[in-house]
Amino acid sequence: MGRLKIAVLFGGCSEEHPVSVKSAREVAKHLDTGKYEPFYVGITTSGAWKLCDGPDVGWENGDCRTAVLSPDRSAPGLLVLEKGQYEAIGLDLVLPVLHGKLGEDGAIQGLLELSGIPYAGCDIQSSTLCMDKSLAYLVARNAGIATPNFWTVMAGGSVDPDRLTYPVFVKPARSGSSFGVTMVSRREDLPDAVRAARRYDSKVLIEEAVAGSEVGCAILGNDPDLIAGEVDRIALSHGFFRIHQEAAPETGSENSTAIVPADISPESRSLVQETAKAVYRALGCRGLARVDLFLKADGKVVLNEVNTLPGMTSYSRYPRMMAAAGLPLAEVIDRLVSLALKATDDEK
């Protein structure tokens, strides 16, 4: 058999564009070119698709060609503009390495479904659910999983500051990472925090702060066969976890350290892993996701959020947790490819 032709999508139009490019660089380092023939498709911040040599620094200014997905489901692949004509490149799979809006919210997944190209990771429904934190909370609650108390503020709406128990976190309901997130301890600071969140999303989520440690669990697989990576814990010196907004996150954070494996009891570790799997199943995830939780002093866990396309950078939590469980990134990629192709075969 020849090598599988895989398109690696990276970049994108969201505020997480730079993180996506870094994730793609790490994936490129660990992609086994003996098994796969990679086609790197970078999406610029303005939305242009470019077939390039790789996600290296300055990729968008290199020798790139315009590329689009073929709309013909009988011939799934790329159409690449070459000297005024389109060249068709067949694909076996797409590996999205996109974070945030238009990458992690079901949009790219829908485009791939229309094009008939198998892809790694969560499907449209689970991507959309997990991206909207308020919807994810509602589904998780219905499955018996604890969530913070929360309120949603739609465009043009408001919330009575006196209804809230402070501190609260104000955040965009449908945005990745911690962009637009503010911790509010005084009622008079609430309007500014809502405005800051609306820079990234018209729908704003306000949630009560949960007293506890931030922990996470990397999940890999399709239900019922799920693998849980090692649990990590975010040790904070002050403030709250804001990774990806540091000037140089590769050198560490100024207020946080990820401890892998987490320095928690075996009972708590098991509970975090089992709860992460329960969240993953309840939200219909497939392929991979990172489930973030709060571990309270009484040993109970509370859902924080789910990242369906978690960071894959050199400093990201998901690959570190999987590596600590004995699965290096190269093997994670192999399993993601196998899972995606099997899911496609099962649907036929």
Short mmCIF file of C-alpha atoms in Angstrom, two decimals:
data_model
loop_
_atom_site.label_atom_id
_atom_site.label_comp_id
_atom_site.label_asym_id
_atom_site.label_seq_id
_atom_site.Cartn_x
_atom_site.Cartn_y
_atom_site.Cartn_z
CA MET A 1 0.00 0.00 0.00
CA GLY A 2 1.10 3.55 -0.70
CA ARG A 3 1.27 6.29 1.85
CA LEU A 4 -2.01 7.82 3.04
CA LYS A 5 -2.55 11.30 1.63
CA ILE A 6 -3.34 13.59 4.54
CA ALA A 7 -4.12 17.30 4.45
CA VAL A 8 -3.10 19.15 7.60
CA LEU A 9 -5.26 22.26 8.03
CA PHE A 10 -3.84 25.00 10.22
CA GLY A 11 -4.00 28.75 10.87
CA GLY A 12 -7.55 30.00 10.55
CA CYS A 13 -9.45 33.23 11.15
CA SER A 14 -9.82 33.08 14.92
CA GLU A 15 -7.80 34.80 17.62
CA GLU A 16 -6.06 31.45 18.08
CA HIS A 17 -4.42 31.54 14.63
CA PRO A 18 -0.85 31.80 16.03
CA VAL A 19 -1.44 28.89 18.40
CA SER A 20 -2.78 26.76 15.55
CA VAL A 21 0.36 27.41 13.50
CA LYS A 22 2.53 26.34 16.45
CA SER A 23 0.40 23.21 16.92
CA ALA A 24 0.83 22.35 13.24
CA ARG A 25 4.61 22.70 13.53
CA GLU A 26 4.64 20.18 16.36
CA VAL A 27 2.38 17.81 14.40
CA ALA A 28 4.69 18.12 11.38
CA LYS A 29 7.67 17.09 13.53
CA HIS A 30 5.91 13.90 14.63
CA LEU A 31 4.03 12.95 11.45
CA ASP A 32 5.51 9.70 10.12
CA THR A 33 6.26 10.45 6.45
CA GLY A 34 6.90 6.76 5.91
CA LYS A 35 3.17 6.22 6.45
CA TYR A 36 1.70 9.55 5.35
CA GLU A 37 2.12 11.95 2.47
CA PRO A 38 1.26 15.30 4.07
CA PHE A 39 -0.25 18.30 2.29
CA TYR A 40 -0.05 21.40 4.47
CA VAL A 41 -2.92 23.81 3.90
CA GLY A 42 -2.54 27.05 5.80
CA ILE A 43 -5.55 29.33 6.26
CA THR A 44 -4.61 33.00 6.57
CA THR A 45 -6.24 35.33 9.07
CA SER A 46 -8.31 36.73 6.18
CA GLY A 47 -9.53 33.24 5.26
CA ALA A 48 -7.41 32.45 2.18
CA TRP A 49 -6.42 28.78 1.77
CA LYS A 50 -2.81 28.17 0.73
CA LEU A 51 -1.07 24.88 -0.07
CA CYS A 52 2.44 25.37 1.27
CA ASP A 53 5.57 23.39 2.07
CA GLY A 54 4.84 23.38 5.80
CA PRO A 55 3.84 25.47 8.80
CA ASP A 56 7.27 27.06 9.22
CA VAL A 57 7.67 30.70 10.21
CA GLY A 58 6.58 32.92 7.30
CA TRP A 59 4.72 30.12 5.53
CA GLU A 60 2.14 32.52 4.10
CA ASN A 61 4.86 34.49 2.30
CA GLY A 62 6.54 31.43 0.82
CA ASP A 63 5.91 29.46 -2.35
CA CYS A 64 2.21 28.81 -1.76
CA ARG A 65 -0.58 27.96 -4.15
CA THR A 66 -4.27 28.66 -3.74
CA ALA A 67 -6.13 25.52 -2.71
CA VAL A 68 -9.78 24.72 -2.06
CA LEU A 69 -11.69 21.59 -1.12
CA SER A 70 -13.29 19.79 -4.03
CA PRO A 71 -17.11 19.96 -3.81
CA ASP A 72 -17.34 16.63 -5.67
CA ARG A 73 -17.98 13.90 -3.11
CA SER A 74 -17.10 11.24 -5.69
CA ALA A 75 -13.57 12.64 -5.90
CA PRO A 76 -12.73 13.93 -2.41
CA GLY A 77 -9.63 16.06 -2.20
CA LEU A 78 -8.05 19.41 -2.97
CA LEU A 79 -8.26 21.61 -6.04
CA VAL A 80 -4.98 23.49 -6.37
CA LEU A 81 -4.64 26.49 -8.68
CA GLU A 82 -1.61 26.05 -10.94
CA LYS A 83 -0.97 28.38 -13.90
CA GLY A 84 -4.60 29.29 -14.31
CA GLN A 85 -5.86 25.73 -14.02
CA TYR A 86 -6.95 23.60 -11.10
CA GLU A 87 -5.05 20.41 -10.35
CA ALA A 88 -6.96 17.77 -8.39
CA ILE A 89 -5.19 16.07 -5.47
CA GLY A 90 -7.04 13.15 -3.93
CA LEU A 91 -7.03 12.87 -0.14
CA ASP A 92 -7.55 9.97 2.19
CA LEU A 93 -8.05 12.12 5.29
CA VAL A 94 -7.96 15.64 6.69
CA LEU A 95 -6.26 16.33 10.00
CA PRO A 96 -7.65 19.65 11.28
CA VAL A 97 -5.18 21.45 13.52
CA LEU A 98 -7.41 24.48 14.03
CA HIS A 99 -8.46 26.11 17.29
CA GLY A 100 -11.31 28.44 18.17
CA LYS A 101 -13.97 29.83 15.84
CA LEU A 102 -14.35 28.28 12.38
CA GLY A 103 -12.07 25.45 13.43
CA GLU A 104 -13.38 24.01 16.65
CA ASP A 105 -17.05 24.97 16.42
CA GLY A 106 -18.33 22.61 13.73
CA ALA A 107 -17.79 24.96 10.77
CA ILE A 108 -14.81 23.18 9.21
CA GLN A 109 -16.32 19.83 10.13
CA GLY A 110 -19.45 20.74 8.16
CA LEU A 111 -17.38 21.74 5.15
CA LEU A 112 -15.52 18.44 5.28
CA GLU A 113 -18.80 16.50 5.57
CA LEU A 114 -20.12 18.28 2.48
CA SER A 115 -16.92 17.48 0.63
CA GLY A 116 -17.06 13.83 1.64
CA ILE A 117 -13.54 13.76 3.07
CA PRO A 118 -12.88 11.74 6.23
CA TYR A 119 -11.46 13.85 9.04
CA ALA A 120 -9.96 13.32 12.46
CA GLY A 121 -11.63 14.58 15.61
CA CYS A 122 -15.11 15.47 16.75
CA ASP A 123 -18.07 15.72 14.38
CA ILE A 124 -20.28 18.75 13.71
CA GLN A 125 -22.69 18.24 16.60
CA SER A 126 -20.14 17.57 19.33
CA SER A 127 -17.88 20.37 18.11
CA THR A 128 -20.77 22.86 18.23
CA LEU A 129 -21.93 21.69 21.66
CA CYS A 130 -18.51 21.84 23.25
CA MET A 131 -17.67 25.22 21.74
CA ASP A 132 -20.72 26.79 23.38
CA LYS A 133 -19.93 26.46 27.08
CA SER A 134 -23.52 27.16 28.16
CA LEU A 135 -24.89 24.35 25.95
CA ALA A 136 -22.14 22.00 27.11
CA TYR A 137 -23.10 22.73 30.72
CA LEU A 138 -26.77 21.98 30.04
CA VAL A 139 -26.00 18.63 28.40
CA ALA A 140 -23.51 17.70 31.12
CA ARG A 141 -25.99 18.57 33.87
CA ASN A 142 -28.60 16.40 32.22
CA ALA A 143 -26.08 13.55 32.37
CA GLY A 144 -25.61 14.08 36.10
CA ILE A 145 -22.27 15.90 35.87
CA ALA A 146 -21.72 18.92 38.12
CA THR A 147 -21.18 22.32 36.49
CA PRO A 148 -20.74 25.84 37.88
CA ASN A 149 -23.82 27.98 38.39
CA PHE A 150 -24.02 30.21 35.33
CA TRP A 151 -26.00 32.85 33.48
CA THR A 152 -25.97 33.73 29.79
CA VAL A 153 -26.24 37.26 28.42
CA MET A 154 -27.29 37.51 24.79
CA ALA A 155 -26.57 40.41 22.45
CA GLY A 156 -28.31 43.51 23.76
CA GLY A 157 -29.14 41.79 27.03
CA SER A 158 -27.93 42.48 30.55
CA VAL A 159 -27.77 40.84 33.95
CA ASP A 160 -28.58 42.30 37.36
CA PRO A 161 -25.23 42.52 39.21
CA ASP A 162 -27.03 42.05 42.52
CA ARG A 163 -28.18 38.54 41.50
CA LEU A 164 -24.62 37.26 41.44
CA THR A 165 -22.39 35.80 44.13
CA TYR A 166 -18.87 37.12 43.66
CA PRO A 167 -16.31 36.37 42.42
CA VAL A 168 -17.56 35.37 38.99
CA PHE A 169 -15.86 34.71 35.68
CA VAL A 170 -17.15 36.53 32.63
CA LYS A 171 -16.21 34.96 29.32
CA PRO A 172 -17.27 34.64 25.69
CA ALA A 173 -19.65 31.69 25.51
CA ARG A 174 -18.26 30.51 22.17
CA SER A 175 -14.56 31.23 22.07
CA GLY A 176 -11.41 29.25 22.68
CA SER A 177 -8.62 29.64 25.21
CA SER A 178 -8.94 32.46 27.76
CA PHE A 179 -9.31 35.37 25.36
CA GLY A 180 -11.89 37.84 26.67
CA VAL A 181 -12.10 36.20 30.11
CA THR A 182 -12.25 38.41 33.20
CA MET A 183 -12.46 37.53 36.87
CA VAL A 184 -14.87 39.95 38.54
CA SER A 185 -14.83 40.45 42.31
CA ARG A 186 -16.92 43.64 42.51
CA ARG A 187 -20.36 44.30 41.02
CA GLU A 188 -19.25 47.64 39.58
CA ASP A 189 -16.67 45.87 37.39
CA LEU A 190 -19.24 43.61 35.73
CA PRO A 191 -20.25 45.90 32.79
CA ASP A 192 -16.64 46.33 31.64
CA ALA A 193 -16.08 42.57 31.83
CA VAL A 194 -19.17 41.91 29.71
CA ARG A 195 -17.94 44.42 27.12
CA ALA A 196 -14.52 42.73 27.07
CA ALA A 197 -16.13 39.33 26.46
CA ARG A 198 -18.31 40.74 23.66
CA ARG A 199 -15.19 41.58 21.68
CA TYR A 200 -15.04 37.86 20.95
CA ASP A 201 -18.67 36.74 21.06
CA SER A 202 -22.11 38.36 21.25
CA LYS A 203 -23.17 35.65 23.70
CA VAL A 204 -21.56 36.05 27.12
CA LEU A 205 -21.31 33.49 29.89
CA ILE A 206 -21.14 34.49 33.55
CA GLU A 207 -20.29 31.71 35.97
CA GLU A 208 -19.67 31.51 39.66
CA ALA A 209 -16.07 30.84 40.60
CA VAL A 210 -15.48 27.28 41.78
CA ALA A 211 -13.15 26.93 44.75
CA GLY A 212 -10.77 24.17 43.78
CA SER A 213 -7.79 23.13 41.70
CA GLU A 214 -7.88 23.22 37.89
CA VAL A 215 -7.25 19.74 36.55
CA GLY A 216 -7.48 18.28 33.08
CA CYS A 217 -7.66 14.94 31.33
CA ALA A 218 -6.79 14.10 27.73
CA ILE A 219 -9.17 11.62 26.11
CA LEU A 220 -8.48 9.65 22.93
CA GLY A 221 -10.83 7.26 21.15
CA ASN A 222 -14.38 6.58 20.02
CA ASP A 223 -16.99 5.34 22.47
CA PRO A 224 -16.91 2.78 24.03
CA ASP A 225 -13.13 2.37 23.68
CA LEU A 226 -11.64 5.43 25.34
CA ILE A 227 -8.10 6.05 26.56
CA ALA A 228 -7.54 8.57 29.34
CA GLY A 229 -4.18 10.27 29.50
CA GLU A 230 -2.51 11.21 32.75
CA VAL A 231 -4.31 13.90 34.75
CA ASP A 232 -2.59 17.26 35.09
CA ARG A 233 -3.03 20.04 37.62
CA ILE A 234 -2.54 23.74 37.01
CA ALA A 235 -0.59 25.23 39.90
CA LEU A 236 -1.32 28.96 40.12
CA SER A 237 0.75 31.56 41.94
CA HIS A 238 -1.95 34.22 41.44
CA GLY A 239 -4.77 35.18 39.10
CA PHE A 240 -6.17 32.55 36.76
CA PHE A 241 -4.88 30.31 33.99
CA ARG A 242 -4.26 32.34 30.81
CA ILE A 243 -1.96 30.19 28.67
CA HIS A 244 -1.55 31.24 25.01
CA GLN A 245 -1.67 34.90 26.02
CA GLU A 246 1.86 35.01 27.38
CA ALA A 247 4.53 36.85 25.39
CA ALA A 248 6.59 33.64 25.10
CA PRO A 249 4.53 30.66 26.34
CA GLU A 250 7.28 28.24 25.24
CA THR A 251 9.39 29.49 28.14
CA GLY A 252 6.57 29.09 30.66
CA SER A 253 3.79 31.10 32.23
CA GLU A 254 4.29 33.94 34.65
CA ASN A 255 1.58 32.66 36.99
CA SER A 256 1.00 28.95 36.31
CA THR A 257 2.70 25.58 36.00
CA ALA A 258 1.17 22.39 34.64
CA ILE A 259 2.05 19.44 36.88
CA VAL A 260 1.92 16.09 35.05
CA PRO A 261 1.06 13.64 36.56
CA ALA A 262 -1.08 15.72 38.89
CA ASP A 263 -0.08 15.72 42.54
CA ILE A 264 -3.47 14.41 43.69
CA SER A 265 -4.61 11.21 45.38
CA PRO A 266 -5.13 8.01 43.35
CA GLU A 267 -8.84 8.21 44.16
CA SER A 268 -9.08 11.75 42.81
CA ARG A 269 -7.07 10.80 39.71
CA SER A 270 -9.47 7.96 38.97
CA LEU A 271 -12.51 10.18 39.54
CA VAL A 272 -11.17 12.88 37.21
CA GLN A 273 -10.48 10.32 34.46
CA GLU A 274 -13.87 8.64 34.78
CA THR A 275 -15.70 11.98 34.88
CA ALA A 276 -13.77 13.17 31.81
CA LYS A 277 -14.87 10.03 29.96
CA ALA A 278 -18.48 10.60 31.08
CA VAL A 279 -18.37 14.19 29.81
CA TYR A 280 -16.82 13.03 26.52
CA ARG A 281 -19.59 10.48 26.02
CA ALA A 282 -22.41 12.82 27.07
CA LEU A 283 -21.32 15.44 24.54
CA GLY A 284 -20.85 12.88 21.78
CA CYS A 285 -17.13 13.48 21.31
CA ARG A 286 -15.01 11.29 19.07
CA GLY A 287 -11.33 11.14 18.18
CA LEU A 288 -9.94 13.37 20.89
CA ALA A 289 -10.73 16.10 23.37
CA ARG A 290 -9.28 17.63 26.52
CA VAL A 291 -11.74 17.82 29.39
CA ASP A 292 -10.96 20.49 31.98
CA LEU A 293 -12.42 20.16 35.46
CA PHE A 294 -12.22 21.66 38.93
CA LEU A 295 -11.21 19.39 41.80
CA LYS A 296 -12.76 20.67 45.02
CA ALA A 297 -11.38 20.25 48.53
CA ASP A 298 -14.13 17.73 49.35
CA GLY A 299 -12.95 15.51 46.46
CA LYS A 300 -15.84 16.30 44.09
CA VAL A 301 -15.23 17.41 40.50
CA VAL A 302 -17.00 20.10 38.50
CA LEU A 303 -16.85 20.58 34.71
CA ASN A 304 -14.93 23.60 33.46
CA GLU A 305 -14.86 23.19 29.67
CA VAL A 306 -14.13 20.79 26.81
CA ASN A 307 -11.62 21.49 24.04
CA THR A 308 -12.36 19.36 20.97
CA LEU A 309 -9.19 20.41 19.13
CA PRO A 310 -6.78 20.99 22.01
CA GLY A 311 -3.41 22.63 21.52
CA MET A 312 -0.62 20.41 20.21
CA THR A 313 2.24 22.85 20.74
CA SER A 314 5.46 21.98 22.52
CA TYR A 315 3.99 23.43 25.72
CA SER A 316 0.39 22.21 25.34
CA ARG A 317 -1.35 20.09 27.94
CA TYR A 318 -2.92 17.38 25.74
CA PRO A 319 0.28 15.91 24.26
CA ARG A 320 2.00 16.12 27.65
CA MET A 321 -0.78 14.19 29.34
CA MET A 322 -0.78 11.54 26.63
CA ALA A 323 3.01 11.25 26.68
CA ALA A 324 2.89 10.76 30.46
CA ALA A 325 0.47 7.89 29.84
CA GLY A 326 2.90 6.28 27.40
CA LEU A 327 1.48 7.64 24.12
CA PRO A 328 3.88 10.01 22.33
CA LEU A 329 2.44 12.45 19.79
CA ALA A 330 3.43 10.28 16.81
CA GLU A 331 1.31 7.44 18.19
CA VAL A 332 -1.55 9.79 19.03
CA ILE A 333 -1.57 10.91 15.39
CA ASP A 334 -1.55 7.28 14.17
CA ARG A 335 -4.51 6.46 16.39
CA LEU A 336 -6.44 9.55 15.32
CA VAL A 337 -6.00 8.57 11.68
CA SER A 338 -7.13 4.99 12.35
CA LEU A 339 -10.12 6.15 14.38
CA ALA A 340 -11.24 8.57 11.66
CA LEU A 341 -10.96 6.01 8.86
CA LYS A 342 -12.76 3.36 10.90
CA ALA A 343 -15.57 5.80 11.77
CA THR A 344 -15.98 6.56 8.06
CA ASP A 345 -16.08 2.86 7.17
CA ASP A 346 -18.65 2.20 9.89
CA GLU A 347 -20.92 4.92 8.50
CA LYS A 348 -20.93 3.45 4.98
#
